[in-house]
Coordinates of C-alpha atoms in Angstrom, one line a residue:
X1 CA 179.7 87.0 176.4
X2 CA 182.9 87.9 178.0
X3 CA 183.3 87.2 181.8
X4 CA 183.7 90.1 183.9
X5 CA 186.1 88.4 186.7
X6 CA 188.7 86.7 184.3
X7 CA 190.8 86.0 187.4
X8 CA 188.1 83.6 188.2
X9 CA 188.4 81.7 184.6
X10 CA 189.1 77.9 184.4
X11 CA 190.2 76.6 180.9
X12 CA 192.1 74.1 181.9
X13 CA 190.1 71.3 180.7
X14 CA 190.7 68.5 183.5
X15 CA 189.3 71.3 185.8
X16 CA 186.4 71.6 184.3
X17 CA 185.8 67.7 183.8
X18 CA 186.7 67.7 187.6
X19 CA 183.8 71.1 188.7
X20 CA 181.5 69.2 186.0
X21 CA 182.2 65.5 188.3
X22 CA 181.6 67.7 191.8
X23 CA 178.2 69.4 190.4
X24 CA 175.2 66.9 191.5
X25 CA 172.8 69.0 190.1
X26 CA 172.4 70.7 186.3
X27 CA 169.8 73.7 185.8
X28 CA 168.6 73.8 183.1
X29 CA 166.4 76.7 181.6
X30 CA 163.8 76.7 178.7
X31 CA 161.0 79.2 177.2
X32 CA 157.9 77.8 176.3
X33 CA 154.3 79.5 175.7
X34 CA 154.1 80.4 179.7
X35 CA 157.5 81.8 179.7
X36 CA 160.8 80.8 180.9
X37 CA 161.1 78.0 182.6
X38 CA 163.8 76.7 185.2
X39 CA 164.2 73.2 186.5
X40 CA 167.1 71.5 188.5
X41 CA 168.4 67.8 187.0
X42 CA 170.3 64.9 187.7
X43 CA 172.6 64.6 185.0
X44 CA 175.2 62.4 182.8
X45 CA 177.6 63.8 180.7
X46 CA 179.8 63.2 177.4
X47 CA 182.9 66.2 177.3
X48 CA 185.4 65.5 174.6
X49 CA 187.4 67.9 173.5
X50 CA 186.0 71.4 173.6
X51 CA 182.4 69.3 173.5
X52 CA 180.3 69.1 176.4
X53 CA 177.0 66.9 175.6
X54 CA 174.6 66.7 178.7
X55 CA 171.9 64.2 179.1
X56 CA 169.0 64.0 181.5
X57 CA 165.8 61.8 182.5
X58 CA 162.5 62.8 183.0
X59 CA 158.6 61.5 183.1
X60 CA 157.6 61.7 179.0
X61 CA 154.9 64.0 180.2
X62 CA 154.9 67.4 181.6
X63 CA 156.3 71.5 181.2
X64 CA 159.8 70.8 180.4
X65 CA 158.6 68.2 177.7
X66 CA 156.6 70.3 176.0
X67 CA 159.5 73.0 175.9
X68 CA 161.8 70.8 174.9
X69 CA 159.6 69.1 171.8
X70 CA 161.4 68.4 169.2
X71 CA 164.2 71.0 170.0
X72 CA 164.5 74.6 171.9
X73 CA 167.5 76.7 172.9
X74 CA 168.5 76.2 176.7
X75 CA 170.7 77.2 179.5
X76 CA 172.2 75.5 181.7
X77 CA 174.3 75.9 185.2
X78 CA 176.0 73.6 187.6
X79 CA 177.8 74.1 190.6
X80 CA 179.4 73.3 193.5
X81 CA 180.1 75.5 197.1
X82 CA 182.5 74.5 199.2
X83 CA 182.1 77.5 202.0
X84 CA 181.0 80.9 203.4
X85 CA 184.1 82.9 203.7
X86 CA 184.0 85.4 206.6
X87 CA 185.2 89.0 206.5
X88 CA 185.8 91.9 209.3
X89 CA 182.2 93.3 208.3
X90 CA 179.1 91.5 206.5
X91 CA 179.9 93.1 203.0
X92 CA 183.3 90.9 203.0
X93 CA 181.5 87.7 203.4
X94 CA 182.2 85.4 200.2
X95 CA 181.2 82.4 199.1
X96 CA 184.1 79.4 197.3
X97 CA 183.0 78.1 194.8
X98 CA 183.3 76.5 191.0
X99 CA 180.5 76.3 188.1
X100 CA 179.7 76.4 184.6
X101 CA 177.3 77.9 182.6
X102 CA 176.2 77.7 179.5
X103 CA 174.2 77.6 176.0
X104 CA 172.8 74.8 173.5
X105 CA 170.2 73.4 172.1
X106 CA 168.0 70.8 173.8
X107 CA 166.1 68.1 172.1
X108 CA 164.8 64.4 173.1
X109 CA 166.7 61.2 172.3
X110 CA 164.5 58.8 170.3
X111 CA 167.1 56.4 169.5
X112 CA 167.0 53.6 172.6
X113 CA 170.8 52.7 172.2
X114 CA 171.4 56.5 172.8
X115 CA 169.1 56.7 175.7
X116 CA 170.4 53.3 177.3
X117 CA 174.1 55.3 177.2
X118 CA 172.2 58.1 178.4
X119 CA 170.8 56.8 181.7
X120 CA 174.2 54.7 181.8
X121 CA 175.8 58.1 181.8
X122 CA 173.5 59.3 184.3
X123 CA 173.9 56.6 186.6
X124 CA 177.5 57.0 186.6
X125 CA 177.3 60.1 187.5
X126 CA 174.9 60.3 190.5
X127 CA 175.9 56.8 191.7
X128 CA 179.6 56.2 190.9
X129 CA 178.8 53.2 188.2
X130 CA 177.2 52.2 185.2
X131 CA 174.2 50.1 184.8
X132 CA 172.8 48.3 181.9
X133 CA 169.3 49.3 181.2
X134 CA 167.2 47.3 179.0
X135 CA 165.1 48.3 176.1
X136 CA 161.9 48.5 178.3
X137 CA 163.5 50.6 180.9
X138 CA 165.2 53.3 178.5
X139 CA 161.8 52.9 177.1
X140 CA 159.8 53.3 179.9
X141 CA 161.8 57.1 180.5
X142 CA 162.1 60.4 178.4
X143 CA 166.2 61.4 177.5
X144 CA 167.1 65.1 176.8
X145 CA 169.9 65.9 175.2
X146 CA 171.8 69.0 175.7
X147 CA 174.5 69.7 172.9
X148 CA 176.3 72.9 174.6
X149 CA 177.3 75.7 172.2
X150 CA 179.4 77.7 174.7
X151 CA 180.1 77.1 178.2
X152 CA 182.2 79.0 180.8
X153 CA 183.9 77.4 183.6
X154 CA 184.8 79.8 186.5
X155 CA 185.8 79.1 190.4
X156 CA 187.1 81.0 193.9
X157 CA 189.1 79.0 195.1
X158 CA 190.1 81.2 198.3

């Protein structure tokens, strides 16, 4: 899908490793038998190259479990706000902001070397370091795995 304000494109890829390191929070959105289904995530992250692999914890029980089984289609977005902008009237109010949406495939991670990475990763990212996790612990936890297809990066800066 081609975005509409191209103006607002980031492709410069330490950019988007820098709006990927200032979002705290990944959305990510499934469809199961209910419908679709929206949930906001901590989140650890692989992006090499043009790939951007996302990894997240959860209880091994629940919706988003059951969605994700042993593999669904997802979206996902992430973002940060700096500020409200104002304008002479209400309708030139604006936001600044960057984020990234995108597409893949979500699945769980079975392999308990991946998943103590994963919550490495995740820790890394929501707490500025890495633990080590033991095999009980990354046992303990579900991993997903999100493998992004495509992803957009896009930002107002002013």
């Amino acid at each position: 899908m081609k975005m509409r304000r191209m103006d607002r494109l980031v492709s410069d890829r330490a950019e988007i490793e820098r709006i990927i390191a200032d979002s705290s929070v990944c959305r990510v959105a499934v469809k199961d038998e209910e419908g679709l289904y929206i949930v906001p995530l901590s989140f650890g992250y692989v992006y090499e190259g043009d790939s951007l692999t996302l990894y997240f914890h959860s209880a091994k029980e629940g919706r988003k479990i059951r969605a994700v089984g042993s593999g669904c289609e997802a979206a996902f977005e992430m973002d940060s706000m700096s500020r409200v902008t104002e304008g002479p009237t209400p309708c030139n109010y604006s936001c600044l902001y960057s984020s990234i949406t995108g597409t893949g495939r979500a699945s769980m991670v079975e392999d308990i070397e991946e998943k103590k990475l994963a919550l490495s990763l995740i820790t890394e990212h929501t707490a500025g370091r890495r633990f080590k996790f033991s095999d009980a612990q990354a046992d303990s936890v579900a991993i997903i795995k999100l493998n992004a297809d495509t992803f957009s990066a896009k930002e107002k800066a002013q």
